Amino acid sequence: YEFRFAIGKPFSGGPARGGGWVRPVLPRLADAAMVFNYTDIWMPSVFMKFQNPAWVPTIELTVNFFAELPLPEARPDDWYAVLFEAPVAEGGYWREEGSVWSRDGRLLARSSQLSVFLSGA
């Protein structure tokens, strides 16, 4: 995948919010499987808040689609906008909410992911 970071700076101590633009290196229309991947390939939003990398494996991932894919107007070389935020972190767990949009701003999918902090892994 190609990534263009636009929101958040990894390991800066900033808010747990990150995003930008993503697309496959080899051009391909974004079908449901590709958009599903976009909900889980971005750097975890909590990494913006951290000072150093950590293990944060996913326990549960739910993705809801809001468009029939691939979009009729989609092109194989399109970039897709993504935004991820972690509004809740408590007791060693954190929840991340994500969104994926088409190049023209159409919401394609929303994700919700529960993860755990692992230390010393």
XYZ file of N, CA, C and O in Angstrom:
484
model
N 0.825 -1.192 0.000
C 0.000 0.000 0.000
C 0.863 1.248 0.000
O 1.973 1.252 0.535
N 0.330 2.312 -0.579
C 0.946 3.633 -0.483
C 0.160 4.425 0.555
O -1.076 4.342 0.589
N 0.880 5.165 1.385
C 0.255 5.954 2.446
C 0.682 7.413 2.321
O 1.853 7.687 2.052
N -0.241 8.313 2.549
C 0.056 9.744 2.667
C -0.540 10.211 3.984
O -1.749 10.347 4.116
N 0.333 10.417 4.952
C -0.123 10.859 6.269
C -0.541 12.321 6.206
O 0.159 13.148 5.630
N -1.696 12.635 6.789
C -2.210 14.000 6.785
C -2.654 14.454 8.170
O -2.684 15.647 8.440
N -3.005 13.506 9.047
C -3.511 13.841 10.377
C -2.744 13.028 11.401
O -2.637 11.808 11.290
N -2.195 13.706 12.397
C -1.468 13.034 13.460
C 0.001 12.847 13.141
O 0.387 12.747 11.976
N 0.800 12.828 14.197
C 2.225 12.574 14.064
C 2.578 11.418 14.995
O 2.417 11.531 16.215
N 3.016 10.280 14.431
C 3.305 9.117 15.262
C 4.322 9.411 16.367
O 5.311 10.111 16.147
N 4.045 8.882 17.548
C 4.935 8.932 18.713
C 5.280 10.362 19.143
O 6.371 10.638 19.590
N 4.289 11.257 19.005
C 4.498 12.669 19.336
C 3.884 13.066 20.673
O 4.104 14.169 21.150
N 3.070 12.189 21.257
C 2.364 12.551 22.477
C 1.101 13.348 22.209
O 0.476 13.846 23.132
N 0.712 13.458 20.936
C -0.485 14.210 20.568
C -1.748 13.400 20.768
O -1.716 12.285 21.300
N -2.883 13.929 20.322
C -4.154 13.212 20.463
C -4.131 11.879 19.707
O -3.438 11.739 18.707
N -4.902 10.914 20.178
C -4.999 9.590 19.549
C -5.903 9.687 18.329
O -7.025 9.186 18.298
N -5.388 10.368 17.302
C -6.151 10.641 16.076
C -5.169 10.649 14.914
O -4.172 11.373 14.944
N -5.445 9.826 13.897
C -4.553 9.780 12.750
C -5.294 9.427 11.484
O -6.366 8.819 11.514
N -4.705 9.803 10.368
C -5.328 9.470 9.095
C -4.611 10.100 7.929
O -3.581 10.754 8.079
N -5.181 9.904 6.774
C -4.598 10.431 5.545
C -5.222 9.738 4.353
O -6.419 9.496 4.326
N -4.355 9.397 3.395
C -4.800 8.797 2.141
C -4.082 7.472 1.931
O -2.911 7.340 2.274
N -4.793 6.496 1.327
C -4.228 5.173 1.094
C -4.734 4.614 -0.234
O -5.836 4.952 -0.675
N -3.883 3.807 -0.859
C -4.281 3.060 -2.054
C -3.282 1.915 -2.246
O -2.174 1.961 -1.690
N -3.649 0.900 -3.032
C -2.701 -0.185 -3.277
C -1.576 0.277 -4.201
O -1.778 1.172 -5.028
N -0.407 -0.313 -4.061
C 0.722 0.026 -4.940
C 0.383 -0.341 -6.380
O 0.634 0.444 -7.293
N -0.178 -1.524 -6.574
C -0.624 -1.927 -7.910
C -2.076 -1.501 -8.064
O -2.940 -1.950 -7.303
N -2.392 -0.599 -9.012
C -3.754 -0.086 -9.151
C -4.789 -1.195 -9.227
O -4.603 -2.212 -9.895
N -5.893 -0.980 -8.496
C -6.974 -1.966 -8.415
C -8.233 -1.250 -7.934
O -8.166 -0.407 -7.054
N -9.377 -1.600 -8.488
C -10.637 -1.039 -7.998
C -10.868 -1.485 -6.563
O -10.595 -2.636 -6.210
N -11.358 -0.584 -5.750
C -11.614 -0.889 -4.342
C -12.954 -1.582 -4.195
O -14.006 -0.953 -4.239
N -12.901 -2.888 -4.017
C -14.109 -3.650 -3.733
C -14.288 -3.721 -2.213
O -13.533 -3.098 -1.460
N -15.269 -4.472 -1.742
C -15.533 -4.542 -0.304
C -14.341 -5.093 0.468
O -14.019 -4.613 1.551
N -13.645 -6.082 -0.080
C -12.474 -6.648 0.611
C -11.372 -5.601 0.771
O -10.735 -5.509 1.827
N -11.144 -4.785 -0.258
C -10.113 -3.760 -0.195
C -10.486 -2.689 0.830
O -9.659 -2.272 1.642
N -11.724 -2.236 0.819
C -12.151 -1.222 1.785
C -12.079 -1.786 3.203
O -11.676 -1.092 4.133
N -12.425 -3.054 3.376
C -12.258 -3.697 4.688
C -10.792 -3.607 5.119
O -10.497 -3.253 6.267
N -9.870 -3.901 4.218
C -8.434 -3.786 4.537
C -8.070 -2.370 4.960
O -7.261 -2.186 5.878
N -8.635 -1.374 4.300
C -8.326 0.010 4.649
C -8.703 0.345 6.087
O -8.140 1.249 6.679
N -9.665 -0.388 6.652
C -10.057 -0.115 8.039
C -9.059 -0.662 9.045
O -9.155 -0.360 10.236
N -8.087 -1.469 8.578
C -7.186 -2.128 9.530
C -5.706 -2.059 9.159
O -4.889 -2.710 9.788
N -5.338 -1.289 8.136
C -3.924 -1.252 7.755
C -3.205 0.005 8.217
O -1.987 0.077 8.142
N -3.950 0.992 8.677
C -3.334 2.246 9.115
C -2.681 2.065 10.476
O -3.099 1.218 11.260
N -1.668 2.849 10.756
C -1.037 2.830 12.068
C -2.085 3.100 13.146
O -2.902 4.006 12.991
N -2.087 2.337 14.250
C -3.084 2.572 15.296
C -3.066 4.023 15.782
O -2.007 4.612 15.995
N -4.248 4.584 15.953
C -4.343 5.991 16.362
C -3.688 6.241 17.714
O -3.192 7.348 17.953
N -3.636 5.243 18.589
C -2.978 5.453 19.889
C -1.475 5.676 19.733
O -0.842 6.226 20.632
N -0.898 5.298 18.590
C 0.529 5.549 18.365
C 0.836 7.042 18.280
O 1.965 7.455 18.465
N -0.153 7.876 17.988
C 0.062 9.325 17.978
C 0.315 9.812 19.403
O 1.104 10.712 19.625
N -0.347 9.190 20.349
C -0.252 9.573 21.759
C 1.003 9.006 22.428
O 1.562 9.610 23.334
N 1.435 7.828 21.973
C 2.593 7.158 22.571
C 3.895 7.889 22.273
O 3.993 8.648 21.307
N 4.899 7.603 23.068
C 6.257 8.080 22.810
C 7.073 7.006 22.074
O 8.036 7.315 21.393
N 6.676 5.726 22.231
C 7.399 4.597 21.638
C 6.402 3.556 21.139
O 5.287 3.471 21.650
N 6.820 2.720 20.178
C 5.933 1.660 19.697
C 5.579 0.679 20.815
O 6.311 0.531 21.790
N 4.448 0.009 20.662
C 3.993 -0.998 21.619
C 3.150 -2.028 20.864
O 2.679 -1.764 19.764
N 2.969 -3.189 21.476
C 2.099 -4.206 20.908
C 0.658 -3.871 21.278
O 0.346 -3.706 22.455
N -0.208 -3.767 20.277
C -1.616 -3.454 20.517
C -2.498 -4.337 19.622
O -3.165 -3.850 18.723
N -2.530 -5.652 19.880
C -3.294 -6.543 19.011
C -4.800 -6.317 19.097
O -5.336 -5.938 20.135
N -5.459 -6.591 17.985
C -6.907 -6.466 17.882
C -7.596 -7.659 18.532
O -7.194 -8.797 18.328
N -8.634 -7.376 19.290
C -9.475 -8.415 19.881
C -10.731 -8.601 19.042
O -11.201 -9.709 18.830
N -11.268 -7.494 18.551
C -12.513 -7.533 17.781
C -12.516 -6.385 16.789
O -12.092 -5.279 17.115
N -12.961 -6.650 15.564
C -13.079 -5.624 14.527
C -14.423 -5.785 13.843
O -14.759 -6.867 13.365
N -15.194 -4.704 13.821
C -16.479 -4.671 13.133
C -16.410 -3.601 12.057
O -15.950 -2.491 12.325
N -16.859 -3.940 10.861
C -16.886 -2.980 9.753
C -18.299 -2.931 9.193
O -18.896 -3.969 8.905
N -18.835 -1.721 9.066
C -20.143 -1.486 8.457
C -19.935 -0.737 7.149
O -19.235 0.274 7.124
N -20.540 -1.238 6.080
C -20.412 -0.622 4.762
C -21.610 0.272 4.482
O -22.738 -0.057 4.846
N -21.343 1.395 3.798
C -22.385 2.361 3.481
C -22.504 2.620 1.985
O -23.161 3.564 1.572
N -21.861 1.788 1.182
C -21.931 1.934 -0.269
C -21.760 0.565 -0.909
O -21.096 -0.309 -0.351
N -22.358 0.399 -2.064
C -22.139 -0.821 -2.837
C -20.821 -0.657 -3.589
O -20.611 0.352 -4.281
N -19.951 -1.622 -3.432
C -18.601 -1.516 -3.992
C -18.372 -2.592 -5.046
O -18.917 -3.675 -4.933
N -17.536 -2.285 -6.050
C -16.866 -1.009 -6.271
C -17.837 0.059 -6.766
O -18.854 -0.243 -7.373
N -17.487 1.311 -6.463
C -18.293 2.436 -6.923
C -18.223 2.515 -8.441
O -17.156 2.295 -9.023
N -19.339 2.846 -9.125
C -19.326 2.921 -10.590
C -18.314 3.932 -11.132
O -17.731 3.721 -12.186
N -18.079 5.020 -10.387
C -17.162 6.074 -10.857
C -15.721 5.862 -10.382
O -14.836 6.662 -10.684
N -15.465 4.789 -9.659
C -14.123 4.543 -9.114
C -13.127 4.241 -10.227
O -13.483 3.690 -11.279
N -11.880 4.615 -9.971
C -10.769 4.326 -10.878
C -9.757 3.467 -10.115
O -9.620 3.601 -8.897
N -9.032 2.607 -10.794
C -8.063 1.742 -10.116
C -6.969 2.502 -9.356
O -6.441 1.988 -8.374
N -6.644 3.723 -9.770
C -5.576 4.476 -9.104
C -6.091 5.485 -8.073
O -5.339 6.335 -7.594
N -7.360 5.383 -7.684
C -7.935 6.300 -6.690
C -7.250 6.179 -5.335
O -6.857 5.086 -4.914
N -7.151 7.308 -4.647
C -6.751 7.354 -3.243
C -8.027 7.350 -2.407
O -9.051 7.902 -2.819
N -7.956 6.767 -1.217
C -9.089 6.727 -0.290
C -8.683 7.395 1.014
O -7.586 7.144 1.537
N -9.553 8.258 1.513
C -9.281 8.973 2.765
C -9.675 8.089 3.940
O -10.716 7.421 3.907
N -8.830 8.102 4.977
C -9.118 7.346 6.203
C -8.883 8.236 7.416
O -8.014 9.114 7.399
N -9.674 8.011 8.451
C -9.502 8.713 9.722
C -9.779 7.721 10.844
O -10.775 6.997 10.797
N -8.881 7.694 11.831
C -9.022 6.799 12.975
C -8.819 7.586 14.261
O -7.898 8.390 14.354
N -9.688 7.335 15.236
C -9.625 8.009 16.532
C -9.866 6.990 17.638
O -10.670 6.078 17.470
N -9.176 7.178 18.752
C -9.367 6.298 19.916
C -9.982 7.121 21.040
O -9.265 7.736 21.825
N -11.311 7.134 21.124
C -11.966 7.947 22.147
C -11.931 7.339 23.549
O -12.156 8.039 24.529
N -11.638 6.023 23.632
C -11.682 5.345 24.931
C -10.451 4.465 25.103
O -10.111 3.676 24.229
N -9.773 4.626 26.245
C -8.667 3.750 26.644
C -8.756 3.591 28.155
O -8.643 4.566 28.897
N -8.985 2.358 28.609
C -9.204 2.120 30.042
C -8.885 0.668 30.371
O -9.241 -0.239 29.613
N -8.204 0.447 31.485
C -7.968 -0.898 31.982
C -7.160 -1.787 31.060
O -7.359 -2.997 31.049
N -6.276 -1.211 30.266
C -5.453 -1.992 29.358
C -6.066 -2.240 27.993
O -5.469 -2.903 27.145
N -7.265 -1.710 27.755
C -7.948 -1.867 26.476
C -8.200 -0.500 25.854
O -8.246 0.500 26.548
N -8.389 -0.494 24.550
C -8.748 0.750 23.873
C -9.638 0.450 22.681
O -9.591 -0.619 22.109
N -10.494 1.392 22.372
C -11.413 1.279 21.247
C -11.038 2.327 20.219
O -10.816 3.483 20.548
N -10.964 1.898 18.960
C -10.669 2.814 17.862
C -11.852 2.834 16.911
O -12.382 1.786 16.552
N -12.255 4.032 16.515
C -13.325 4.228 15.543
C -12.691 4.740 14.256
O -11.843 5.629 14.296
N -13.082 4.170 13.120
C -12.479 4.565 11.851
C -13.509 4.823 10.769
O -14.652 4.355 10.848
N -13.077 5.569 9.737
C -13.921 5.869 8.580
C -13.078 5.794 7.323
O -11.895 6.136 7.335
N -13.709 5.370 6.232
C -13.073 5.325 4.915
C -13.987 6.054 3.938
O -15.188 5.764 3.882
N -13.399 6.999 3.179
C -14.155 7.781 2.191
C -13.552 7.627 0.800
O -12.338 7.455 0.651
N -14.388 7.772 -0.212
C -13.934 7.784 -1.602
C -13.278 9.129 -1.914
O -13.344 10.067 -1.118
N -12.677 9.225 -3.085
C -11.989 10.469 -3.483
C -12.939 11.662 -3.544
O -12.524 12.801 -3.360
N -14.242 11.404 -3.778
C -15.203 12.506 -3.853
C -15.927 12.747 -2.523
O -16.912 13.471 -2.473
N -15.445 12.129 -1.430
C -15.982 12.404 -0.107
C -17.158 11.547 0.321
O -17.797 11.822 1.320
N -17.424 10.489 -0.398
C -18.536 9.596 -0.042
C -18.076 8.617 1.036
O -17.054 7.934 0.883
N -18.836 8.526 2.142
C -18.513 7.581 3.208
C -18.746 6.172 2.705
O -19.853 5.818 2.289
N -17.697 5.339 2.735
C -17.796 3.963 2.254
C -17.967 2.965 3.389
O -18.689 1.982 3.256
N -17.268 3.213 4.502
C -17.321 2.255 5.613
C -16.924 2.930 6.914
O -16.173 3.915 6.917
N -17.451 2.373 8.006
C -17.050 2.778 9.368
C -16.613 1.514 10.083
O -17.189 0.438 9.872
N -15.590 1.661 10.929
C -15.093 0.511 11.675
C -15.030 0.831 13.160
O -14.921 1.987 13.561
N -15.103 -0.230 13.957
C -14.928 -0.133 15.389
C -14.045 -1.305 15.800
O -14.344 -2.448 15.443
N -12.983 -0.985 16.506
C -11.983 -2.010 16.820
C -11.627 -1.961 18.305
O -11.332 -0.891 18.824
N -11.681 -3.100 18.948
C -11.258 -3.208 20.345
C -9.883 -3.864 20.361
O -9.679 -4.906 19.726
N -8.942 -3.239 21.071
C -7.573 -3.750 21.135
C -7.102 -3.737 22.580
O -7.712 -3.115 23.442
N -5.989 -4.398 22.816
C -5.415 -4.497 24.151
C -3.969 -4.002 24.105
O -3.288 -4.157 23.104
N -3.533 -3.357 25.181
C -2.139 -2.939 25.319
C -1.349 -4.115 25.884
O -1.734 -4.685 26.921
N -0.251 -4.481 25.258
C 0.629 -5.523 25.781
C 1.983 -4.898 26.071
O 2.556 -4.235 25.216
N 2.501 -5.117 27.242
C 3.826 -4.585 27.578
C 4.815 -5.740 27.627
O 4.475 -6.853 28.005
N 6.045 -5.469 27.215
C 7.098 -6.465 27.263
C 6.987 -7.558 26.215
O 7.694 -8.549 26.275
N 6.110 -7.379 25.250
C 5.940 -8.414 24.214
C 6.990 -8.269 23.141
O 7.551 -7.268 22.912
